Coordinates of C-alpha atoms and ligand atoms in Angstrom, one line a residue:
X26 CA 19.0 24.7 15.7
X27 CA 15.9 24.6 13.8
X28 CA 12.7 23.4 15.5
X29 CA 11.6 19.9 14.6
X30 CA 8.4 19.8 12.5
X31 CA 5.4 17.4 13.5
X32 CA 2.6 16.2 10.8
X33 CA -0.3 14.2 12.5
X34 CA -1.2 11.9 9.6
X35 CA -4.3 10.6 9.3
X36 CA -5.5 7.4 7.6
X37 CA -9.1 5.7 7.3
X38 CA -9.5 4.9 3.6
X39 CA -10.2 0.9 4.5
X40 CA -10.5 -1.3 7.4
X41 CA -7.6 0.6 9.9
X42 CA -8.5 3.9 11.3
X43 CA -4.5 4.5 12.1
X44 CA -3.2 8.2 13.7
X45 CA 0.5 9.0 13.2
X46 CA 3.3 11.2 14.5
X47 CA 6.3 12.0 12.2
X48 CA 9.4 13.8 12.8
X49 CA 11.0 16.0 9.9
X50 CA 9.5 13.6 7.5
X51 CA 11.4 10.5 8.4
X52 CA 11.2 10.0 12.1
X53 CA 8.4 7.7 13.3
X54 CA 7.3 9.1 17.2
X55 CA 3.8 6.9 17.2
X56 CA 1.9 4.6 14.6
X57 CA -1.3 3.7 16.6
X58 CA -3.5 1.3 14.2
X59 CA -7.2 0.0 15.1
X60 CA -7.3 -2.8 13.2
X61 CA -11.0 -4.3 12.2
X62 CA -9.6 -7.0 10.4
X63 CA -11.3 -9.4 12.8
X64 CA -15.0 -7.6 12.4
X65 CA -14.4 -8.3 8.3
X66 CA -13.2 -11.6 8.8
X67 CA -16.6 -13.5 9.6
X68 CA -18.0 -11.4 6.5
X69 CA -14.0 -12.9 4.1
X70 CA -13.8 -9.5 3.1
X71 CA -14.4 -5.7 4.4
X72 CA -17.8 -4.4 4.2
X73 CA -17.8 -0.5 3.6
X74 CA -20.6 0.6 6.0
X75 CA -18.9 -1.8 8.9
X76 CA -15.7 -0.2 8.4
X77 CA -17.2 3.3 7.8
X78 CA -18.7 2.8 11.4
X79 CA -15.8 1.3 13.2
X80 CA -14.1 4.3 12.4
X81 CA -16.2 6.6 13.8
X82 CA -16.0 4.7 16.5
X83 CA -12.2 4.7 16.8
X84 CA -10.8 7.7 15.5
X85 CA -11.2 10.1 18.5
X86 CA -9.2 7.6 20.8
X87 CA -6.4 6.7 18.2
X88 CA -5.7 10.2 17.7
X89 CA -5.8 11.1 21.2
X90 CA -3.4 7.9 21.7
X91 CA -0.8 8.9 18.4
X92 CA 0.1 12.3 20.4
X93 CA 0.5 10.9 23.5
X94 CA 2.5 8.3 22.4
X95 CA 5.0 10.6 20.6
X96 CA 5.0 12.6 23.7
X97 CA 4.1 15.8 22.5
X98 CA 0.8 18.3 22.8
X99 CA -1.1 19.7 20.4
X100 CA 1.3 23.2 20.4
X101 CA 3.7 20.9 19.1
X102 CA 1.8 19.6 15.5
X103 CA 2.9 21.9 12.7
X104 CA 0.2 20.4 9.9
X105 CA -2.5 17.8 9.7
X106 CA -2.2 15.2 6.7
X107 CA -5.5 12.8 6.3
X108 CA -5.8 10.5 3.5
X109 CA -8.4 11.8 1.0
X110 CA -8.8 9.0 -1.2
X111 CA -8.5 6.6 -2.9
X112 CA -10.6 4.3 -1.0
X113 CA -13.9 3.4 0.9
X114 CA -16.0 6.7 0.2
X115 CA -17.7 6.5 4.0
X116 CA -14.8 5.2 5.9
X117 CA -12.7 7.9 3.8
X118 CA -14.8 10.7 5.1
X119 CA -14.4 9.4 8.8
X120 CA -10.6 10.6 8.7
X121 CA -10.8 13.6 6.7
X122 CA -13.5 15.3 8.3
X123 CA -11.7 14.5 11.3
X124 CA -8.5 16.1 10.6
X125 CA -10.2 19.0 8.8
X126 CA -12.4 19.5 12.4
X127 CA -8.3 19.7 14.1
X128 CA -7.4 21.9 11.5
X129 CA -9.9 24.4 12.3
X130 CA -10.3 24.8 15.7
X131 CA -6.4 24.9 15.8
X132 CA -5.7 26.8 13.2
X133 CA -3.3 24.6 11.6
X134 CA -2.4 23.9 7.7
X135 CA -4.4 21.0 6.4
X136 CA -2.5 18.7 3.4
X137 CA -4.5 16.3 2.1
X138 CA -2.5 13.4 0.7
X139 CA -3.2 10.3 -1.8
X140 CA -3.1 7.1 0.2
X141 CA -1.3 6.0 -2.7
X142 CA 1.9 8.1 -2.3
X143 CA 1.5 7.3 1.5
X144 CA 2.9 4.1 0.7
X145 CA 5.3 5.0 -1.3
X146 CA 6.5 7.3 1.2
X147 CA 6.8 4.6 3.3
X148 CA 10.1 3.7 2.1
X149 CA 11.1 7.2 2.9
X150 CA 11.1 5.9 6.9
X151 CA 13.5 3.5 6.5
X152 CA 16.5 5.4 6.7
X153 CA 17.5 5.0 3.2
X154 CA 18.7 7.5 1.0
X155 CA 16.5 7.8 -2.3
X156 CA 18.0 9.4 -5.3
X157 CA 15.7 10.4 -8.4
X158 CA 14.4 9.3 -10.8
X159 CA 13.4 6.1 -9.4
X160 CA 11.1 3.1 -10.1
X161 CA 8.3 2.2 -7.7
X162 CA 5.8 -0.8 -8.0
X163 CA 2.6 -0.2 -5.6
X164 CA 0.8 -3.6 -5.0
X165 CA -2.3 -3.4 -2.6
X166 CA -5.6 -4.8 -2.1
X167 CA -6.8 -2.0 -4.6
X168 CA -4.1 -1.5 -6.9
X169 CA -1.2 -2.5 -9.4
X170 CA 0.7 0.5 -10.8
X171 CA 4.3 0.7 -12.1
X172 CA 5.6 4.2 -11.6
X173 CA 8.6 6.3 -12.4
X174 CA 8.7 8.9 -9.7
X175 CA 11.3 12.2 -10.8
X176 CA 10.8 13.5 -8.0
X177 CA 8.7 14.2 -4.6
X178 CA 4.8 14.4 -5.5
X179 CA 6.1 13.9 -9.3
X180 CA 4.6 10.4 -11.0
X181 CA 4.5 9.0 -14.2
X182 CA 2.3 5.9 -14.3
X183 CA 4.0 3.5 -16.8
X184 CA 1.7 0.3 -16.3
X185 CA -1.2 -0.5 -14.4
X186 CA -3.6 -3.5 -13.7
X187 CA -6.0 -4.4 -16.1
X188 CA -8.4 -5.9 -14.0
X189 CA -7.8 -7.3 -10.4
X190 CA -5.2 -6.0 -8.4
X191 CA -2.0 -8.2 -7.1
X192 CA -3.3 -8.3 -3.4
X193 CA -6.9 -8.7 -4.3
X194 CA -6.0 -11.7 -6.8
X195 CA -4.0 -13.4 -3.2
X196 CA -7.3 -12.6 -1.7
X197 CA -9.4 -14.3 -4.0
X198 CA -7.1 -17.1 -4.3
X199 CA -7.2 -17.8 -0.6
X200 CA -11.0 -17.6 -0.2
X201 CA -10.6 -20.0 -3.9
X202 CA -8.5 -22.1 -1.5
X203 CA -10.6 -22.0 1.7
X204 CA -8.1 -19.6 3.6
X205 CA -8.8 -16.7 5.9
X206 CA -8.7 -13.0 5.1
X207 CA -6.5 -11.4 4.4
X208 CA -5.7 -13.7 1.8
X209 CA -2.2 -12.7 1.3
X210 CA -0.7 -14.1 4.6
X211 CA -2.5 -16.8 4.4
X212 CA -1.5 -18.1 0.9
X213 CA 2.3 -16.8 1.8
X214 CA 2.4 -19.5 4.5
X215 CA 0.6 -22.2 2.9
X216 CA 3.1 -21.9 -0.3
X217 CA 5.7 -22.4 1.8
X218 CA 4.8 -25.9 2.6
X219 CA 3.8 -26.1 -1.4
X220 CA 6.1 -27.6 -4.6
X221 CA 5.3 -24.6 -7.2
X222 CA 7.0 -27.3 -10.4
X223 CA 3.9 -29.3 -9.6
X224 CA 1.4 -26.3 -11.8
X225 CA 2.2 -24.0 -14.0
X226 CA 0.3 -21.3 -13.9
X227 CA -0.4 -18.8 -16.7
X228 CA 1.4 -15.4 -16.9
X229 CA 0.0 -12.6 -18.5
X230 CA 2.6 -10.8 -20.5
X231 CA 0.6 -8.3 -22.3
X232 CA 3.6 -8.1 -25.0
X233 CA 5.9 -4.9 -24.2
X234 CA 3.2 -2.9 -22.2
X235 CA 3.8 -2.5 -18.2
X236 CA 0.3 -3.5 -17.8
X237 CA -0.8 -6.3 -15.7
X238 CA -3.4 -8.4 -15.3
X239 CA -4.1 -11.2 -12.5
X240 CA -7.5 -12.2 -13.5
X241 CA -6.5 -14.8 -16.1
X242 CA -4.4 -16.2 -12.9
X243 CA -7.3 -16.1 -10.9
X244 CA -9.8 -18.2 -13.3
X245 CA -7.0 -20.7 -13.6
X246 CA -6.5 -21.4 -10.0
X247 CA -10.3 -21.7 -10.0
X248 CA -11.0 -24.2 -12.6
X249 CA -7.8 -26.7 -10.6
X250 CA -9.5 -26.0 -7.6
X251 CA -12.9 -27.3 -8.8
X252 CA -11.2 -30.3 -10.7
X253 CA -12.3 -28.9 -14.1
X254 CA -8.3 -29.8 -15.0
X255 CA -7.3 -33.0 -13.0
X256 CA -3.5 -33.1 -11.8
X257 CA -2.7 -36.0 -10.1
X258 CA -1.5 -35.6 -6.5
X259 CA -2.0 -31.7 -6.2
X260 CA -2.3 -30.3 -2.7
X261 CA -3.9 -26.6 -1.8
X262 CA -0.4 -26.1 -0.8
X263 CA 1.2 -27.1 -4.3
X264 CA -1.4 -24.8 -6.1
X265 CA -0.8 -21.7 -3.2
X266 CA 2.7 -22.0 -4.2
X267 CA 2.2 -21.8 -8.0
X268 CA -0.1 -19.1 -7.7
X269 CA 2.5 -17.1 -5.9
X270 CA 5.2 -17.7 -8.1
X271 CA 3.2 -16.8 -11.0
X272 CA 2.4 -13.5 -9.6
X273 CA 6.0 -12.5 -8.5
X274 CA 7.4 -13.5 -12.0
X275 CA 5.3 -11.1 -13.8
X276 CA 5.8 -8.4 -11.3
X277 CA 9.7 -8.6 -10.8
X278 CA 10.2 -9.0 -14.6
X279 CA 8.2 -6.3 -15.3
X280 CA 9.5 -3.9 -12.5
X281 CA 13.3 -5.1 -13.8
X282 CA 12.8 -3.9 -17.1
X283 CA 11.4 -0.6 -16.5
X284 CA 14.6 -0.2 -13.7
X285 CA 16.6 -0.8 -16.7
X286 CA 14.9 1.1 -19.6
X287 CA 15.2 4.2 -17.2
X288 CA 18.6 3.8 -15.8
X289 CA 16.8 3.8 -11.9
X290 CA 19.8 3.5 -9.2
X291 CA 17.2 1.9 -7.1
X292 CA 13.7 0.1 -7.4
X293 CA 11.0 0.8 -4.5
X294 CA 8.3 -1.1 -3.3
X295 CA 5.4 -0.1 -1.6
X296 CA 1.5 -1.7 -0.4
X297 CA 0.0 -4.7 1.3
X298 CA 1.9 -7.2 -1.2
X299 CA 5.2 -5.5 -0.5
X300 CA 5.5 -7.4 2.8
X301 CA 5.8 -11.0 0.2
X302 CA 8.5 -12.9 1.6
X303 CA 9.0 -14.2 -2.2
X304 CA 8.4 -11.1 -3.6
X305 CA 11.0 -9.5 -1.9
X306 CA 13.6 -12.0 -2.2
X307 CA 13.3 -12.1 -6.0
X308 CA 13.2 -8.7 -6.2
X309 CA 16.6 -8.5 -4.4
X310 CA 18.2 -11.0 -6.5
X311 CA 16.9 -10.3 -9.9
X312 CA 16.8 -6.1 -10.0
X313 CA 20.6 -6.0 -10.0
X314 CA 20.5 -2.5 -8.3
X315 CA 19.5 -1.7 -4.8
X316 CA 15.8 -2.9 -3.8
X317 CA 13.9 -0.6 -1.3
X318 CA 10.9 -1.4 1.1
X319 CA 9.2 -0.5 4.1
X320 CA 9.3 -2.6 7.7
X321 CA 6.5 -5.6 7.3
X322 CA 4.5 -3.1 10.2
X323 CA 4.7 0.5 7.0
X324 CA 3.6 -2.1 3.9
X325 CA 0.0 -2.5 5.0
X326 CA -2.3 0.8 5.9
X327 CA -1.0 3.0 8.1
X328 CA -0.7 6.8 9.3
X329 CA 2.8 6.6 9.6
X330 CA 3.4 6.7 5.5
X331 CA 0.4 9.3 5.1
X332 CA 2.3 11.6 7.8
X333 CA 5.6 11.2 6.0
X334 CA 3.7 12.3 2.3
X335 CA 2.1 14.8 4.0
X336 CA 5.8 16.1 5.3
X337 CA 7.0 16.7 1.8
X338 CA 3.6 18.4 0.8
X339 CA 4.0 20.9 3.5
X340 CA 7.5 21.2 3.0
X341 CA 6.8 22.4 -0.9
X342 CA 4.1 24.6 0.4
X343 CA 1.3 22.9 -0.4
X344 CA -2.0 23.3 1.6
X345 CA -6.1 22.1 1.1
X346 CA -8.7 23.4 2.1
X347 CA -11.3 23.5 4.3
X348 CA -13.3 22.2 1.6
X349 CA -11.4 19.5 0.8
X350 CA -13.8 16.8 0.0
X351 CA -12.8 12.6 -0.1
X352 CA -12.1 11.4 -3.6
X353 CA -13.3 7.3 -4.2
X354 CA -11.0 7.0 -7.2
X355 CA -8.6 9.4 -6.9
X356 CA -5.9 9.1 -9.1
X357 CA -1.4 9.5 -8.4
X358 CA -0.7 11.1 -11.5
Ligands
LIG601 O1 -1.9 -1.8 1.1 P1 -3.0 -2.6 1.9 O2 -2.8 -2.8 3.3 O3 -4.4 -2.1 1.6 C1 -4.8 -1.4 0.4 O4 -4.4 -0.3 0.3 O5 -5.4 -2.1 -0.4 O6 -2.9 -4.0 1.1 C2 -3.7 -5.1 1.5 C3 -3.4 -6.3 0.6 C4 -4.4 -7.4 0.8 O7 -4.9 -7.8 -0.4 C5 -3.5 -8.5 1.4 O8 -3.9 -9.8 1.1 C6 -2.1 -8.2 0.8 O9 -2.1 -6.8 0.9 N1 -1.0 -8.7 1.6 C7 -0.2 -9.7 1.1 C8 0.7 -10.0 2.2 N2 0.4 -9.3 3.3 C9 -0.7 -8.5 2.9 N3 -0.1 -10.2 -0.1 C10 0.9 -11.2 -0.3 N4 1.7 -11.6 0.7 C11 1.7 -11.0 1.9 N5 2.5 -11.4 2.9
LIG602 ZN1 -3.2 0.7 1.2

């Protein structure tokens, strides 16, 4: 029997330094995240030279803690795979010097991976078997993009937003609304109390282009929320709601017709926004073919999908390095 391989992932390109253990690529044995969502809280949003500290304050630990939960040593990790962008430029270099200071003194392969395929590579830790080509929408605090992926670590970008990402247009919303941060959440559990028939919201279509854009959306929800367009008996809750639906309409519609234009035998979904309850259950009963996506705990950041990325890397033979540097805006495809 072959030995098992182990990648340590690595992830600090926002506001959770997180340390991962993964098993032939698919096998989670630890996911420790330090969360600092409380710290950015107070400030309704992450500040970059906060996070950029926190990490350095709790990367040692959460590594140190990821090994020991999986139960093995450090004779046991076969490659180290940090995130190297895109993200926070400081709290990006937090992680990746970190793993490239493991790689050298242990003289182990370093694979640098796009915290952008780390998500999608979150689906590949659910047990599910994914066939090629396939469709995947990533919707995060950062991002928007529609992709046809023909294979591993092989992307074609078909849309992309415009202006404000999905999970940054719930955050706005919600701090438009008076919620907490993360907005997301927050608007998901108000909306449930809301009646969406009570607003309708705009949708931006952009014709036949996979596009998006949220920032119409956004403006909209602003100008009921200051009054500027009166509608009689509107709660916060009623407008959450509208605002939710709005956004999952144009993303399911969008992600259905690519599926079909294709021929995908299944449609992925991967980032913060992937843990919508709506989103999800429209997704499953609109796609018409299999729908996959990660456990609520592998939507939002984590080492766990950055590990698994970084197994398939390795696997193909790729390696960085030592002078791998952190990339702000670095791009999938
Ligand atoms: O992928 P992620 O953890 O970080 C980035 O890479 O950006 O995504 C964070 C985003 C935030 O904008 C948050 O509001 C959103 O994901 N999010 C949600 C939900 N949970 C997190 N958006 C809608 N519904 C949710 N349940
Ligand atoms: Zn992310």
């Amino acid at each position: 029997m072959n030995r098992p391989v182990h990648v340590l992932g690595i992830e600090s390109s926002c506001d959770e330094t997180s340390a991962a253990v993964i098993r032939d690529g698919r096998v989670v044995l630890s996911n420790v995240i330090a969360s600092q969502v409380d710290i950015h809280e107070a400030f309704g949003g992450v500040v970059p030279e906060v996070a950029s500290r926190q990490h350095v304050l709790a990367i040692v630990p959460t590594i140190k803690r990821a090994l020991t939960q999986a139960g093995i040593t450090w004779s046991d990790v076969d490659c180290v795979a940090p995130t190297y962008g895109p993200g926070l430029i400081g709290a990006l270099l937090v992680g990746l010097n970190a793993a490239k200071g493991i790689a050298f003194a242990r003289d182990l392969p370093l694979v640098g991976v796009n915290h952008l395929e780390g998500h999608i590579y979150a689906n590949w830790l659910t047990g599910a078997e994914i066939v090629f080509p396939t469709v995947c929408l990533i919707v995060s605090g950062a991002h928007t993009d529609l992709v046809l992926m023909t294979g591993h670590n092989a992307y074609r970008i078909l849309g992309r937003t415009r202006d404000d990402a999905a999970g940054e247009a719930f955050d706005k919303v919600a701090r438009i609304l008076g919620l907490g941060y993360p907005g997301g959440p927050a608007i998901q559990k108000l909306a449930a109390q809301g009646d969406s028939t009570k607003l309708k919201l705009p949708r931006a279509w952009l014709g036949d282009s996979y596009d998006f854009s949220f920032s119409g959306l956004k403006t909209a929800v602003l100008r009921v929320a200051e009054g500027l367009v009166p509608e009689a008996g509107l709660t916060r809750a009623d407008v959450a709601a509208s605002f939710q639906e709005s956004v999952v309409d144009v993303l399911v519609t969008k992600t259905k017709r690519a599926a079909e234009e294709f021929g995908v035998q299944q449609v992925l979904l991967a980032g913060g926004v992937a843990a919508n309850a709506m989103l999800r259950a429209e997704m499953d009963r609109q796609i018409g073919r299999p729908v996959i996506y990660p456990p609520l705990s592998l939507c939002t950041d984590n080492a766990a999908m950055i590990a698994a990325a970084g197994y398939y890397r390795y696997q193909s033979g790729y390696r960085s390095g030592l002078d791998l540097d952190a990339h702000a805006n670095l791009p999938l495809a």
